[in-house]
C-alpha positions as a printed NumPy array, in Angstrom:
array([[204.434,  84.341, -13.704],
       [204.086,  87.321, -11.418],
       [207.762,  88.214, -11.917],
       [207.235,  87.995, -15.681],
       [204.127,  90.204, -15.484],
       [205.934,  92.743, -13.293],
       [208.82 ,  92.79 , -15.765],
       [206.417,  93.328, -18.705],
       [204.696,  96.139, -16.819],
       [208.045,  97.781, -16.12 ],
       [208.978,  97.513, -19.808],
       [205.616,  99.009, -20.828],
       [206.037, 101.777, -18.267],
       [209.468, 102.671, -19.694],
       [208.028, 102.603, -23.229],
       [205.13 , 104.841, -22.15 ],
       [207.518, 107.286, -20.49 ],
       [209.599, 107.424, -23.679],
       [206.474, 107.979, -25.766],
       [205.302, 110.702, -23.369],
       [208.677, 112.421, -23.705],
       [208.433, 112.231, -27.512],
       [204.899, 113.632, -27.356],
       [206.041, 116.512, -25.134],
       [208.862, 117.314, -27.576],
       [206.47 , 117.158, -30.522],
       [204.005, 119.401, -28.699],
       [206.799, 121.857, -27.908],
       [207.855, 121.932, -31.591],
       [204.225, 122.446, -32.649],
       [203.891, 125.358, -30.221],
       [207.073, 126.918, -31.624],
       [205.794, 126.562, -35.2  ],
       [202.403, 127.973, -34.178],
       [204.117, 130.954, -32.52 ],
       [206.233, 131.549, -35.636],
       [203.132, 131.388, -37.842],
       [201.262, 133.752, -35.543],
       [204.191, 136.146, -35.547],
       [204.478, 136.035, -39.346],
       [200.744, 136.457, -39.871],
       [199.907, 139.059, -37.221],
       [202.971, 141.284, -37.537],
       [203.454, 141.18 , -41.301],
       [204.125, 144.625, -42.815],
       [200.907, 144.431, -44.852],
       [197.353, 143.64 , -43.847],
       [195.894, 140.203, -44.451],
       [192.211, 139.328, -44.491],
       [190.32 , 136.119, -45.177],
       [186.929, 136.729, -46.82 ],
       [184.167, 134.339, -47.752],
       [182.168, 134.628, -51.006],
       [179.778, 137.128, -49.417],
       [182.632, 139.405, -48.352],
       [182.41 , 138.514, -44.663],
       [185.736, 138.755, -42.793],
       [186.653, 135.322, -41.431],
       [190.131, 136.241, -40.174],
       [192.42 , 139.253, -40.046],
       [195.953, 140.   , -38.959],
       [196.824, 142.819, -36.568],
       [198.242, 144.988, -39.37 ],
       [194.885, 144.997, -41.198],
       [193.146, 145.855, -37.93 ],
       [195.556, 148.767, -37.394],
       [194.938, 150.02 , -40.958],
       [191.203, 150.069, -40.244],
       [191.582, 151.285, -36.652],
       [189.503, 148.423, -35.219],
       [190.298, 145.572, -32.835],
       [190.25 , 142.057, -34.279],
       [187.369, 140.935, -32.079],
       [185.15 , 143.632, -33.662],
       [186.157, 142.897, -37.254],
       [185.695, 139.106, -37.45 ],
       [182.372, 138.021, -38.99 ],
       [181.632, 141.596, -40.15 ],
       [181.15 , 142.534, -43.828],
       [184.326, 143.962, -45.359],
       [182.151, 146.487, -47.202],
       [181.504, 148.209, -43.845],
       [185.099, 149.5  , -43.974],
       [184.927, 150.776, -47.547],
       [184.097, 154.356, -48.488],
       [180.625, 155.065, -49.832],
       [180.101, 154.093, -53.437],
       [183.036, 151.641, -53.482],
       [181.19 , 148.478, -52.382],
       [180.163, 147.61 , -55.938],
       [183.826, 147.603, -57.008],
       [184.664, 145.207, -54.19 ],
       [181.818, 142.795, -54.906],
       [182.461, 142.699, -58.667],
       [186.154, 141.96 , -58.089],
       [185.349, 139.4  , -55.395],
       [182.827, 137.592, -57.609],
       [185.337, 137.463, -60.457],
       [187.999, 136.155, -58.043],
       [185.823, 133.241, -56.92 ],
       [185.243, 132.387, -60.598],
       [188.898, 132.653, -61.692],
       [190.79 , 131.782, -58.504],
       [192.677, 135.094, -58.356],
       [191.724, 138.492, -56.967],
       [193.49 , 140.82 , -59.393],
       [195.044, 143.985, -57.954],
       [192.7  , 146.922, -57.601],
       [192.567, 150.158, -55.627],
       [189.744, 151.107, -53.312],
       [188.988, 153.876, -50.82 ],
       [188.897, 152.51 , -47.281],
       [187.747, 154.029, -43.984],
       [189.9  , 154.197, -40.871],
       [187.779, 154.41 , -37.732],
       [189.293, 157.708, -36.54 ],
       [191.8  , 158.957, -39.142],
       [189.51 , 159.231, -42.162],
       [189.856, 157.656, -45.598],
       [192.889, 156.115, -47.245],
       [193.596, 154.455, -50.576],
       [194.283, 150.726, -50.382],
       [195.634, 148.238, -52.879],
       [193.942, 144.846, -52.635],
       [194.957, 141.577, -54.243],
       [194.488, 137.968, -53.326],
       [193.987, 134.326, -54.093],
       [191.174, 131.821, -53.612],
       [191.931, 128.773, -51.451],
       [190.032, 126.168, -49.438],
       [189.483, 126.794, -45.738],
       [191.111, 123.962, -43.769],
       [188.272, 123.682, -41.234],
       [185.145, 124.152, -43.345],
       [186.496, 123.125, -46.787],
       [184.711, 126.191, -48.231],
       [186.426, 128.506, -50.688],
       [187.824, 131.7  , -49.157],
       [189.689, 134.678, -50.545],
       [192.998, 135.487, -48.877],
       [193.482, 139.21 , -49.425],
       [196.49 , 141.453, -48.927],
       [195.683, 145.041, -47.959],
       [198.286, 147.778, -48.477],
       [197.884, 151.496, -47.691],
       [199.092, 153.318, -50.833],
       [197.933, 156.805, -49.869],
       [201.47 , 158.229, -49.785],
       [202.283, 156.611, -53.126],
       [199.161, 158.156, -54.691],
       [200.095, 161.564, -53.268],
       [203.604, 161.204, -54.709],
       [202.11 , 160.352, -58.116],
       [199.927, 163.472, -57.939],
       [202.94 , 165.624, -57.044],
       [204.904, 164.097, -59.911],
       [202.076, 164.893, -62.351],
       [201.878, 168.462, -61.033],
       [205.638, 168.811, -61.433],
       [205.441, 167.612, -65.061],
       [202.569, 170.003, -65.716],
       [204.489, 172.928, -64.228],
       [207.59 , 171.965, -66.22 ],
       [205.559, 172.013, -69.452],
       [204.05 , 175.372, -68.488],
       [207.517, 176.776, -67.796],
       [208.739, 175.562, -71.206],
       [205.714, 177.158, -72.885],
       [206.331, 180.466, -71.102],
       [210.   , 180.302, -72.131],
       [208.921, 179.857, -75.775],
       [206.673, 182.951, -75.563],
       [209.415, 184.954, -73.907],
       [211.89 , 183.961, -76.596],
       [209.531, 185.341, -79.241],
       [209.187, 188.718, -77.496],
       [211.179, 191.624, -79.041],
       [212.272, 192.885, -75.595],
       [214.519, 191.537, -72.819],
       [212.775, 189.631, -70.038],
       [214.557, 188.593, -66.848],
       [213.286, 186.635, -63.884],
       [215.421, 187.405, -60.839],
       [215.043, 185.731, -57.451],
       [215.384, 187.367, -54.02 ],
       [219.164, 186.815, -54.08 ],
       [219.408, 188.67 , -57.407],
       [220.218, 185.555, -59.38 ],
       [218.782, 185.193, -62.87 ],
       [216.287, 182.337, -62.913],
       [215.007, 182.853, -66.458],
       [215.952, 184.996, -69.407],
       [214.694, 185.146, -72.961],
       [216.937, 184.805, -76.017]])
């Protein structure tokens, strides 16, 4: 009987060692997946925020923190409206309320505050999902700095306006009964009337 019990114990010990090895491998795979997720989330090229219905920041990636100029530990559990330019909070709350009703935070632009660099224009959009831990609805928001894009749009509009003004001036010059020339510093004709 004792030999049989010893044999059973040895078999169980081998089985436990095999199970421990499988558990270690599974834990290692889980750690790799967690690291990949963390890398994807934190170092994504755009900012990500998780907001509750009241606009409180529940989570943030490092890109969003960099856009706002604030460390993650100081941003979690703070109202997102604290990082929005004056007079823009209403826009955020109306869009957020609509998102929790419809399930989608439609794209909208808003003026944000960077802690030390001043204001910037951001494009926000998102989706409503359930939080895994609390089972409450949260809004997962993408945050993109579009300041340079807005500046490019302004320059493009100015260019179109100047082009129209140049065409108008050319029309007036063509109606004039005298010769008009516009010569640059290298003595090249830039504009001449008919």
